[in-house]
PDB file of C-alpha atoms in Angstrom:
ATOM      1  CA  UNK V   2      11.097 -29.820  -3.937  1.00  0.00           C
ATOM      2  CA  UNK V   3      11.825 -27.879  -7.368  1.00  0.00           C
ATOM      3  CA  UNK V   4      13.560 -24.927  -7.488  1.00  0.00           C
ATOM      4  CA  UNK V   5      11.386 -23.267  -9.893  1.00  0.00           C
ATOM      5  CA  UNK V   6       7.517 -22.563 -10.803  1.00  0.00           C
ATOM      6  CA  UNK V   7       6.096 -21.085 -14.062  1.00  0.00           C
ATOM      7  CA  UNK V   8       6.169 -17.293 -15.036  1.00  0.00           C
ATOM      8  CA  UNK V   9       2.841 -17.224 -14.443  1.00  0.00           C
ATOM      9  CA  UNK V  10       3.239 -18.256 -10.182  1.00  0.00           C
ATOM     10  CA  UNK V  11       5.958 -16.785  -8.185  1.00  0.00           C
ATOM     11  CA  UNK V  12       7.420 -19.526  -5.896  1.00  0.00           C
ATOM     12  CA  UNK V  13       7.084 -20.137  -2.279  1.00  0.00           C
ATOM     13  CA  UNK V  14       9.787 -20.557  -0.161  1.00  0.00           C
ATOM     14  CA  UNK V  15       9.368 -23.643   2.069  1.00  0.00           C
ATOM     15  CA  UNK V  16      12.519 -22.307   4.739  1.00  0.00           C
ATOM     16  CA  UNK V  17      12.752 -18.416   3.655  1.00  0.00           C
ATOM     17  CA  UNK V  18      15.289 -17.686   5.709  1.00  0.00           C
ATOM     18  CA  UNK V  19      18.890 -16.577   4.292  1.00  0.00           C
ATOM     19  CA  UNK V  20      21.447 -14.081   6.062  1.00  0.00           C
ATOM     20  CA  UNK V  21      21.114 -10.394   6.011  1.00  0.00           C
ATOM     21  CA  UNK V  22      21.920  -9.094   2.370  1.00  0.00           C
ATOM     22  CA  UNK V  23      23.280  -5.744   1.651  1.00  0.00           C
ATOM     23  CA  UNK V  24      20.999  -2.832   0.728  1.00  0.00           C
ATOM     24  CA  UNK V  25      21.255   0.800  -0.377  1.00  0.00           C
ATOM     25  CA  UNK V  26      19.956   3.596   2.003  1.00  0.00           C
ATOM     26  CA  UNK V  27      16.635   3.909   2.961  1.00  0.00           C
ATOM     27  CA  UNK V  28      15.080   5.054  -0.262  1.00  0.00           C
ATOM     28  CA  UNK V  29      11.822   6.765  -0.665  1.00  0.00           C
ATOM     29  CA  UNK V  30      11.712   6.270  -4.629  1.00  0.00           C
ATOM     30  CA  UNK V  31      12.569   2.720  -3.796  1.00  0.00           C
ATOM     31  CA  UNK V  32       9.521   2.302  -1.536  1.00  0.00           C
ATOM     32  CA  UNK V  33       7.324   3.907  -3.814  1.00  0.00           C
ATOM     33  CA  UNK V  34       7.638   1.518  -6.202  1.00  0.00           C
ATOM     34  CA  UNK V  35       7.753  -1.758  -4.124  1.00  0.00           C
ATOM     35  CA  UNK V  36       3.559  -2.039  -4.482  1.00  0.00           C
ATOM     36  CA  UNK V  37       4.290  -2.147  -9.078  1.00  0.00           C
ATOM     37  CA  UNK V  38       7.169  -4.675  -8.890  1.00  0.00           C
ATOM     38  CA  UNK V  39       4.678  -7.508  -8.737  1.00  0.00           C
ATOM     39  CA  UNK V  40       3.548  -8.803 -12.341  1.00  0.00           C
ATOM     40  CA  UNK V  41      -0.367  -9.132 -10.485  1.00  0.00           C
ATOM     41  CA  UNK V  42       0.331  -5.540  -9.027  1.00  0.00           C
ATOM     42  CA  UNK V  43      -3.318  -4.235 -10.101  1.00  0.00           C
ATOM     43  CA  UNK V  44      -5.219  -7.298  -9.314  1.00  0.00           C
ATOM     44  CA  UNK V  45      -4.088  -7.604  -5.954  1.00  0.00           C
ATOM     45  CA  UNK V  46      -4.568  -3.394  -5.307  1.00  0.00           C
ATOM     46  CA  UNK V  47      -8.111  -3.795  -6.461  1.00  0.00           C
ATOM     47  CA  UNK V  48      -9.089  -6.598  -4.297  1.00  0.00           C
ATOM     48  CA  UNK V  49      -7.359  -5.123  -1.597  1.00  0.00           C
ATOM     49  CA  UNK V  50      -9.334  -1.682  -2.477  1.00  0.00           C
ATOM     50  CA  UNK V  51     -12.462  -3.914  -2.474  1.00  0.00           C
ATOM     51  CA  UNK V  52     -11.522  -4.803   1.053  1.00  0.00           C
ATOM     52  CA  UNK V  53     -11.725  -1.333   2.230  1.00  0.00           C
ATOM     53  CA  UNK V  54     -15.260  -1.005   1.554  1.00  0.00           C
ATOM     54  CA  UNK V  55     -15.913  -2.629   4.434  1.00  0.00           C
ATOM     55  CA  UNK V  56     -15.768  -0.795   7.586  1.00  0.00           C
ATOM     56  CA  UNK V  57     -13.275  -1.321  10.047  1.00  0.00           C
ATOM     57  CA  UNK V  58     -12.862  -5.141   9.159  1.00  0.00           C
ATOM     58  CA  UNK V  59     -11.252  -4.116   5.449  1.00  0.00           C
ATOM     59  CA  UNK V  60      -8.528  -1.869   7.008  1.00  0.00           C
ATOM     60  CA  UNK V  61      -7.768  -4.352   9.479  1.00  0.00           C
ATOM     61  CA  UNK V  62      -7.196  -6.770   7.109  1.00  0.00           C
ATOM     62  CA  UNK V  63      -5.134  -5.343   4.800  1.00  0.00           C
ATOM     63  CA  UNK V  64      -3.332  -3.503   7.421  1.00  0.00           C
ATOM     64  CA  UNK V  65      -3.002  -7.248   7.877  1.00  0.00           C
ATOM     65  CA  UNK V  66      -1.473  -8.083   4.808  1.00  0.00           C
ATOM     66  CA  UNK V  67       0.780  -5.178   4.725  1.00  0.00           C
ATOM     67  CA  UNK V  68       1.683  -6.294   8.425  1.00  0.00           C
ATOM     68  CA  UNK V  69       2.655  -9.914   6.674  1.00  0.00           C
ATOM     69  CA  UNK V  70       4.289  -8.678   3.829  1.00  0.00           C
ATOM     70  CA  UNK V  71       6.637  -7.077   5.970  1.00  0.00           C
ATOM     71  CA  UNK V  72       7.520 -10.348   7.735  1.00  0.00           C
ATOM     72  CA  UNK V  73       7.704 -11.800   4.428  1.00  0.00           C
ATOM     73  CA  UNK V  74      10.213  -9.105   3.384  1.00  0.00           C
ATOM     74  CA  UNK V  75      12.462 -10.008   6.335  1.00  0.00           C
ATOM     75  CA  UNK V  76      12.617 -13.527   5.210  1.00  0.00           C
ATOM     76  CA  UNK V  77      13.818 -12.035   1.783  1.00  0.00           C
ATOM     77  CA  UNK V  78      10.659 -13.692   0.519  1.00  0.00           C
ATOM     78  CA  UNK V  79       9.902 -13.338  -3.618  1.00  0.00           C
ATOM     79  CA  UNK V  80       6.369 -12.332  -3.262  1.00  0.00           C
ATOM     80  CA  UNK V  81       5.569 -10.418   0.287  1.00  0.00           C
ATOM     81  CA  UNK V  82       2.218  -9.072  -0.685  1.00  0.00           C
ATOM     82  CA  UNK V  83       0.262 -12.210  -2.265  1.00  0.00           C
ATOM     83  CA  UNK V  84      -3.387 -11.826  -3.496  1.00  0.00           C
ATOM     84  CA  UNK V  85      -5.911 -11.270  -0.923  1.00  0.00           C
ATOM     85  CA  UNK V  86      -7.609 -14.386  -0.273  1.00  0.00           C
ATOM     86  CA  UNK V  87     -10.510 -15.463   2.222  1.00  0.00           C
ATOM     87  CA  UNK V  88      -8.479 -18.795   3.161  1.00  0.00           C
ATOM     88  CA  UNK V  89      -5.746 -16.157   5.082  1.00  0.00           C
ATOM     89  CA  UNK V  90      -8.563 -13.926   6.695  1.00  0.00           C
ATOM     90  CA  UNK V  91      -8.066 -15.272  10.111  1.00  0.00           C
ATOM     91  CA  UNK V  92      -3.811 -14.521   9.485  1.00  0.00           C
ATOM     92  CA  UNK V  93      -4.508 -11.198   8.602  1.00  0.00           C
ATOM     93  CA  UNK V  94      -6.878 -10.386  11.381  1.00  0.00           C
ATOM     94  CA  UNK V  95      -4.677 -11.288  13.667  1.00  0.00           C
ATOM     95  CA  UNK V  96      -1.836  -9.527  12.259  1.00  0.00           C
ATOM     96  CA  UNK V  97      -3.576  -6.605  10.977  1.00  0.00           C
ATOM     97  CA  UNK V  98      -5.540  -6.172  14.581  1.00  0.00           C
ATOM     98  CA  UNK V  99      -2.208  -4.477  16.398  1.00  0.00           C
ATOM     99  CA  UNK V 100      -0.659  -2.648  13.779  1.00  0.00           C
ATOM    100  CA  UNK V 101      -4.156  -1.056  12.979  1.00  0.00           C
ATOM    101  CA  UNK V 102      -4.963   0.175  16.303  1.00  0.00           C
ATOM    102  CA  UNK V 103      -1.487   1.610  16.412  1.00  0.00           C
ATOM    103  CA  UNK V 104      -1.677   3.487  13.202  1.00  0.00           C
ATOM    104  CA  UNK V 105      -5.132   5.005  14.226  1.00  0.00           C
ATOM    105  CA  UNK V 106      -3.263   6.244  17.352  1.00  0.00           C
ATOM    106  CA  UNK V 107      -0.429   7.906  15.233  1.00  0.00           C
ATOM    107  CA  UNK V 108      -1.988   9.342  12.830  1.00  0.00           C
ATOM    108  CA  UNK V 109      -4.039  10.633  15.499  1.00  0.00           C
ATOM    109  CA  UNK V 110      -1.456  11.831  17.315  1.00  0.00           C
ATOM    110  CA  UNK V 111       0.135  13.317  14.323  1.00  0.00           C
ATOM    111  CA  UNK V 112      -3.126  15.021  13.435  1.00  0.00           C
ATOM    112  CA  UNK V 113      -3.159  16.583  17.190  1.00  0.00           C
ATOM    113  CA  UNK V 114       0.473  17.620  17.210  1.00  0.00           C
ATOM    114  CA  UNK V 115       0.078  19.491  13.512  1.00  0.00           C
ATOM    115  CA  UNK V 116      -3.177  21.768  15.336  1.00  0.00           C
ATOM    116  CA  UNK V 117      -0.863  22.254  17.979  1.00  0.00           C
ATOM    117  CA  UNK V 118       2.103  23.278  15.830  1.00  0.00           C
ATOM    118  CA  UNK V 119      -0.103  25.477  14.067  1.00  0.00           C
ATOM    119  CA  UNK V 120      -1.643  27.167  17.302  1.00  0.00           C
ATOM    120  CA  UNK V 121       2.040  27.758  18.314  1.00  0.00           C
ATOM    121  CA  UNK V 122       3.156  29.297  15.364  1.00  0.00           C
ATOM    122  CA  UNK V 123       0.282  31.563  15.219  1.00  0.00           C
ATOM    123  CA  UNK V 124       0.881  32.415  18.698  1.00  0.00           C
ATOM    124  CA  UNK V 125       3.925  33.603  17.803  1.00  0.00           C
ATOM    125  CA  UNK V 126       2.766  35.193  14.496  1.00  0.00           C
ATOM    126  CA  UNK V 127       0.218  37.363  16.478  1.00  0.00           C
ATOM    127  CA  UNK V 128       3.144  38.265  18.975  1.00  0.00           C
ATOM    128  CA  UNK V 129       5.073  39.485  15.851  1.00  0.00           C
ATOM    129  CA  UNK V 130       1.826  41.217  14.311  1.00  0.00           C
ATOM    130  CA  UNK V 131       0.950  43.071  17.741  1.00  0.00           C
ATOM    131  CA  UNK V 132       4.173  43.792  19.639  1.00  0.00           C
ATOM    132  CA  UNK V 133       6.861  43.266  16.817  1.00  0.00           C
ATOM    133  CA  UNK V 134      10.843  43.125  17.961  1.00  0.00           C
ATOM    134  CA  UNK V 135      13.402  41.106  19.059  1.00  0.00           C
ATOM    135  CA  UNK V 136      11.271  39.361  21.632  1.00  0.00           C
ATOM    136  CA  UNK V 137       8.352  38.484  18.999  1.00  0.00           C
ATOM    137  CA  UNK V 138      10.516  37.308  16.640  1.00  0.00           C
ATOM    138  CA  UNK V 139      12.261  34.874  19.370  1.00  0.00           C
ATOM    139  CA  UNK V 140       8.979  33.486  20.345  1.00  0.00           C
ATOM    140  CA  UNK V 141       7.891  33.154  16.474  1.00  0.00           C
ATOM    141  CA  UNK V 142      11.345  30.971  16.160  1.00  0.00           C
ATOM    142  CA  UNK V 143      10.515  28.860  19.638  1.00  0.00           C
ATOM    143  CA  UNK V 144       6.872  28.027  18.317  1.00  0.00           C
ATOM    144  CA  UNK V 145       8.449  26.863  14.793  1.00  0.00           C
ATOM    145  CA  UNK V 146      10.846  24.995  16.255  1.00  0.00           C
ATOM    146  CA  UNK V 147       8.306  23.357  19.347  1.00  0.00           C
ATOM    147  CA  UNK V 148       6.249  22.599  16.154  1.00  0.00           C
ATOM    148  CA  UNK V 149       9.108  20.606  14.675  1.00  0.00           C
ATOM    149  CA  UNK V 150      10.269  18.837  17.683  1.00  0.00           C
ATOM    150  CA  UNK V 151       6.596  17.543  18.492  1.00  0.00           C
ATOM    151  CA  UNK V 152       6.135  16.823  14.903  1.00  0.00           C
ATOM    152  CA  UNK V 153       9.147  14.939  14.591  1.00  0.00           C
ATOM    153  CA  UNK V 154       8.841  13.212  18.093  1.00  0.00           C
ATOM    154  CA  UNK V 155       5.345  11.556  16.724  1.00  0.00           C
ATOM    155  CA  UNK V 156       6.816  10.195  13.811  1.00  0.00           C
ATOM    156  CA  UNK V 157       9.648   8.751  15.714  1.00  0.00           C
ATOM    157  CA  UNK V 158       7.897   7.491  18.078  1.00  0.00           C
ATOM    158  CA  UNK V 159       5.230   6.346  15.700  1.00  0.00           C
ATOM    159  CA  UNK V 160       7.511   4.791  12.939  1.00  0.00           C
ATOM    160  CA  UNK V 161       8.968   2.589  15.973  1.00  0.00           C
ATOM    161  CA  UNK V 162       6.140   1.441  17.480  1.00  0.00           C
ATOM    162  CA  UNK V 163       4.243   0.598  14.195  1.00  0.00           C
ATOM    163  CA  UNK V 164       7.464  -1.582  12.826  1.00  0.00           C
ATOM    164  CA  UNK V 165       7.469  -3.293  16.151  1.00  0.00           C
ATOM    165  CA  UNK V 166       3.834  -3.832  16.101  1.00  0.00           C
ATOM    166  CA  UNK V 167       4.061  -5.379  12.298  1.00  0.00           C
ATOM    167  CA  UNK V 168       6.860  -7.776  13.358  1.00  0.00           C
ATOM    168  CA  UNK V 169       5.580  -9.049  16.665  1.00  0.00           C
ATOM    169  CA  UNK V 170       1.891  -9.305  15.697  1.00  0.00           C
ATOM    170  CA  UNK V 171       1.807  -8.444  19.359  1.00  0.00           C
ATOM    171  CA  UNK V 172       0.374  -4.834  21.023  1.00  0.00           C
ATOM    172  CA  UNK V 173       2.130  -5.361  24.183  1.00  0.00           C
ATOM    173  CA  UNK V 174       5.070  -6.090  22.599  1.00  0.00           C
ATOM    174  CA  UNK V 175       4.957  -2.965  20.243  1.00  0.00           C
ATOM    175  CA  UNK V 176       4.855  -0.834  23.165  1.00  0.00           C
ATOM    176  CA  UNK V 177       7.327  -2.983  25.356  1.00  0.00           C
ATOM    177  CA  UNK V 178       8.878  -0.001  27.777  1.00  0.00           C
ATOM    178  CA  UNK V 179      12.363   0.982  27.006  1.00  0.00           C
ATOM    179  CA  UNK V 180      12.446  -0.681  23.885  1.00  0.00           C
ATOM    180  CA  UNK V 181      10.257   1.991  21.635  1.00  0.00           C
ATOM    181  CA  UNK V 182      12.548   5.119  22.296  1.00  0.00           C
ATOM    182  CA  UNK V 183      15.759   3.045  21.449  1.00  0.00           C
ATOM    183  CA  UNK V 184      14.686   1.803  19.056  1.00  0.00           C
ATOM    184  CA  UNK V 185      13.424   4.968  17.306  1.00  0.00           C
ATOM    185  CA  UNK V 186      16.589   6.915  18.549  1.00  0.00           C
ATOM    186  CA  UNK V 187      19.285   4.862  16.558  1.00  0.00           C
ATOM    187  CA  UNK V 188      17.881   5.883  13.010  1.00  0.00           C
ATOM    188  CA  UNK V 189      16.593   9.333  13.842  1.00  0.00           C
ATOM    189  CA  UNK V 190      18.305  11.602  11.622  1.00  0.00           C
ATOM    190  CA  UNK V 191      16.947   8.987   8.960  1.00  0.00           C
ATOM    191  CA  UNK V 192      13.791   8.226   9.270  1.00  0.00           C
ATOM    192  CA  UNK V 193      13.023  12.256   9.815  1.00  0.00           C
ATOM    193  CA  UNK V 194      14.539  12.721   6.448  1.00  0.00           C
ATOM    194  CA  UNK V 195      12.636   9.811   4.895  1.00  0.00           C
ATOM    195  CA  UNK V 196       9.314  11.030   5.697  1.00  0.00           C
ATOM    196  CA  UNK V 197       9.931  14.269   5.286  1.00  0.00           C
ATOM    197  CA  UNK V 198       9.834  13.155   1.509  1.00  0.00           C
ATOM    198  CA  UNK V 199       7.489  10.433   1.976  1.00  0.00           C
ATOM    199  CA  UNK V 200       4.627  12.120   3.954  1.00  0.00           C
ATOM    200  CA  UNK V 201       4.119  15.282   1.261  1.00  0.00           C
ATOM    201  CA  UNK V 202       4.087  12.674  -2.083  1.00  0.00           C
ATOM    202  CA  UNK V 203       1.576  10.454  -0.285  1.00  0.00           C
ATOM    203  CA  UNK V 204      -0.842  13.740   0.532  1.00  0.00           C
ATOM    204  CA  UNK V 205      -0.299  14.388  -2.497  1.00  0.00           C
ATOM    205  CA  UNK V 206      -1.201  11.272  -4.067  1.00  0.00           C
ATOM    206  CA  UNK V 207      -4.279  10.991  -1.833  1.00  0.00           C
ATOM    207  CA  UNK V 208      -6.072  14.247  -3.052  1.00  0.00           C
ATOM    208  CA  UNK V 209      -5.065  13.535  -6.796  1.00  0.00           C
ATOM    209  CA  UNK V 210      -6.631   9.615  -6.329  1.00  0.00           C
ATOM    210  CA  UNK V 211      -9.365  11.530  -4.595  1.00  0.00           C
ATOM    211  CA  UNK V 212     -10.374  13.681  -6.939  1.00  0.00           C
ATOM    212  CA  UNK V 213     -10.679  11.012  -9.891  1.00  0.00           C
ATOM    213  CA  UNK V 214     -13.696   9.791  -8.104  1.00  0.00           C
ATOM    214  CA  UNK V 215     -15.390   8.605  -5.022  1.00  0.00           C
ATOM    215  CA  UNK V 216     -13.578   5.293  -4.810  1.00  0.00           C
ATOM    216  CA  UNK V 217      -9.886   6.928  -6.551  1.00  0.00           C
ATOM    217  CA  UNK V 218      -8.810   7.058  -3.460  1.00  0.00           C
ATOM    218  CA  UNK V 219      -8.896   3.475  -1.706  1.00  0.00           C
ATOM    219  CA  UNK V 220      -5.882   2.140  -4.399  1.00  0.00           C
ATOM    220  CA  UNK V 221      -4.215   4.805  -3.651  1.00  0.00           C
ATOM    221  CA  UNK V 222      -4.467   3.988   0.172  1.00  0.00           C
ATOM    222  CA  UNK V 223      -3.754   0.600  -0.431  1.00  0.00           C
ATOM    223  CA  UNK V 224      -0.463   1.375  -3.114  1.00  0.00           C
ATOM    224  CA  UNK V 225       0.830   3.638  -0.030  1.00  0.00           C
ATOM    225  CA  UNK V 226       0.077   0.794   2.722  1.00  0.00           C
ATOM    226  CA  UNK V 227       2.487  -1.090   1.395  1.00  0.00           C
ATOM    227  CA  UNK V 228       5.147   1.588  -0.043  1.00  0.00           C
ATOM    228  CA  UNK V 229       4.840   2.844   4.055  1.00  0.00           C
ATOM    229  CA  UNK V 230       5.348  -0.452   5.073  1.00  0.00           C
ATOM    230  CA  UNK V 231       8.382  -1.173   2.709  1.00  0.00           C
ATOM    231  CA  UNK V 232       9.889   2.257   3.708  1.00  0.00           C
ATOM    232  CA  UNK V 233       9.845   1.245   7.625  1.00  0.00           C
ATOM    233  CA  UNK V 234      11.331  -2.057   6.528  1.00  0.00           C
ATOM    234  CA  UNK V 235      14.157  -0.439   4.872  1.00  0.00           C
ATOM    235  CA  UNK V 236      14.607   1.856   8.098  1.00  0.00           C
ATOM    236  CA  UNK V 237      14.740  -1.143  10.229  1.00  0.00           C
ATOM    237  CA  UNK V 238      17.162  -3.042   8.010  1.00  0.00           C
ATOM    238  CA  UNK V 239      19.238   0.150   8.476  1.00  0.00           C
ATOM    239  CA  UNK V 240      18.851  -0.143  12.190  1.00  0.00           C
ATOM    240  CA  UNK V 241      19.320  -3.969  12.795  1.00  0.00           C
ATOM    241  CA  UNK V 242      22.881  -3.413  10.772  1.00  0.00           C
ATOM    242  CA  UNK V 243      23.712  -0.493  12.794  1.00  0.00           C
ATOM    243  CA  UNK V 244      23.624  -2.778  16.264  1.00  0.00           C
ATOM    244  CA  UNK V 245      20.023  -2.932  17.123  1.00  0.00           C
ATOM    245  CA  UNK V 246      19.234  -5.741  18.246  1.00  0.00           C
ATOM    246  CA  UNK V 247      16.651  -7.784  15.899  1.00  0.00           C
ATOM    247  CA  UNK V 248      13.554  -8.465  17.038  1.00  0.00           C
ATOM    248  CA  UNK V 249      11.505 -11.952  17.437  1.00  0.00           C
ATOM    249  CA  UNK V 250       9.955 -12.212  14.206  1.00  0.00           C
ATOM    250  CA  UNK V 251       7.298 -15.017  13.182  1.00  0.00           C
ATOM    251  CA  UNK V 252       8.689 -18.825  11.992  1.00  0.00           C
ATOM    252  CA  UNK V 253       8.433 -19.093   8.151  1.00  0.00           C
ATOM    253  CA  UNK V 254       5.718 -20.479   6.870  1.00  0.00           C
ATOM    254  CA  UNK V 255       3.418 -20.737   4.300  1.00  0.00           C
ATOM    255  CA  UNK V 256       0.011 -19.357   3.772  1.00  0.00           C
ATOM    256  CA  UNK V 257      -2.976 -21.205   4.382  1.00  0.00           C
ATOM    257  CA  UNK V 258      -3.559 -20.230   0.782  1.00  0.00           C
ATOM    258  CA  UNK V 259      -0.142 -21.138  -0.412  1.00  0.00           C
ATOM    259  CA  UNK V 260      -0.064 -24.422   1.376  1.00  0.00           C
ATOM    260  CA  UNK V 261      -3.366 -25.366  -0.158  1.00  0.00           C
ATOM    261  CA  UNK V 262      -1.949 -24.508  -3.652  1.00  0.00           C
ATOM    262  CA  UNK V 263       1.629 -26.548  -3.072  1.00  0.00           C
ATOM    263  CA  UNK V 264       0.021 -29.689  -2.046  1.00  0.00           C
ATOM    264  CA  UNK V 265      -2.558 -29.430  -5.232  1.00  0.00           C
ATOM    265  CA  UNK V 266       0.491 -29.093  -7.616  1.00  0.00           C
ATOM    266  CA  UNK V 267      -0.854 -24.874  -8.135  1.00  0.00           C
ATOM    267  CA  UNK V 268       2.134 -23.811  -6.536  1.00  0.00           C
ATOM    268  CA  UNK V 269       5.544 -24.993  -6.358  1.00  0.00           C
ATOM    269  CA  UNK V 270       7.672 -24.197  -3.106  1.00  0.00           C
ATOM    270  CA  UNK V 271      11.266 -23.420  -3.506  1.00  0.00           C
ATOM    271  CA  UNK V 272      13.597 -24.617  -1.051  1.00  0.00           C
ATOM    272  CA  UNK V 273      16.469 -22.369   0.350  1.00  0.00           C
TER     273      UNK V 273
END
């Protein structure tokens, strides 16, 4: 087939598949601005805001299209996030249907494990207020530093499971014992670092898109589903080229969408 489409449509790769290419570290800047790079970058965040209007459905489905954008990314594909469309609902579903149930669990988790960092520390604090010395002061630096460890164990843990879930579509495969911690383990030091950053400029985003309006908040939701999503696939890239092994990921292949669009002329595929 060509090589090329118009400015105006970004090509589809019939056999996206090339060899590992080199990257930079895992960047937070970098994944920040992986939801703008697309010339249809506001379109596709408003539909996908749209989408989020609808409970539990809309964040399954574009958890769903995050999920296949990150597949897409793996295949070093030109346009991972495409526009919503209702032709790929059943892909994104499916997709979306793991990965969502296992970031409800995280953030869950993370949610418990910051009231219980903050009910050690001010255990400690009150052992400081009321008894003071050494001892206080030890247990003040054993409940900041429990804090941190269960903190940091979620997000491990978390980050893992989530990029497994996104890459096998599969729930049982995501959770696959002695595979998570391994996993999660080899890039520790890493991905700690990375969302230290990440985590604080994506509150922070959140309560300024919130306080524009009602609705300011779903783009911003949706611009940090998929800077998350290309952060984790930076971490994993990491991983994979520091020996872990790769996992299964889905055969290339067009959208629905896409494939409707190539055989209509709309759309030309490239090849490799």
């Amino acid at each position: 087939m060509g090589a090329a489409s118009d400015s105006t449509e970004l090509g589809v790769p019939s056999d996206p598949a090339p060899g590992p290419r080199e990257r930079p570290s895992v960047s937070v800047p970098l994944a920040l601005g992986e939801p703008f790079r697309n010339e249809h970058w506001l379109s596709r965040t408003l539909v996908a805001s749209a989408w989020l209007l609808i409970p539990i459905v809309g964040f399954v489905v574009v958890r769903g299209w995050a999920a296949v954008g990150f597949t897409r990314m793996l295949q070093h594909h030109p346009d991972p996030f495409p526009r919503l469309r209702l032709s790929d609902l059943r892909i994104y579903l499916r997709h979306g249907a793991p990965s969502a149930s296992v970031l409800l669990a995280s953030l869950a988790l993370l949610g418990f494990s910051a009231l219980a960092g903050v009910g050690l520390i001010n255990a400690g604090l009150w052992a400081t207020v009321l008894s003071g010395g050494t001892l206080a002061l030890t247990l003040l630096a054993t409940a900041i530093v429990l804090a941190t460890v269960l903190l940091g164990w979620v997000l491990l843990l978390g980050n893992a499971i989530l990029t497994r879930a996104e890459i096998s579509g599969r729930l049982g495969q995501a959770l696959a014992p002695g595979s998570v911690w391994p996993q999660a383990r080899s890039a520790w030091a890493r991905t700690l670092f990375a969302y230290s950053l990440f985590v604080p400029l994506a509150l922070l985003l959140l309560t300024v898109g919130a306080s524009v309006g009602c609705l300011g908040a779903l783009p911003v939701w949706v611009i940090l589903e998929l800077a998350s999503t290309h952060l984790r696939y930076q971490i994993y890239e990491r991983q994979t080229r520091g020996g872990v092994p790769r996992l299964a990921a889905p055969v290339p292949k067009l959208l629905p969408s896409e494939a409707r669009m190539v055989s209509s002329g709309k759309l030309e595929a490239r090849t490799r």
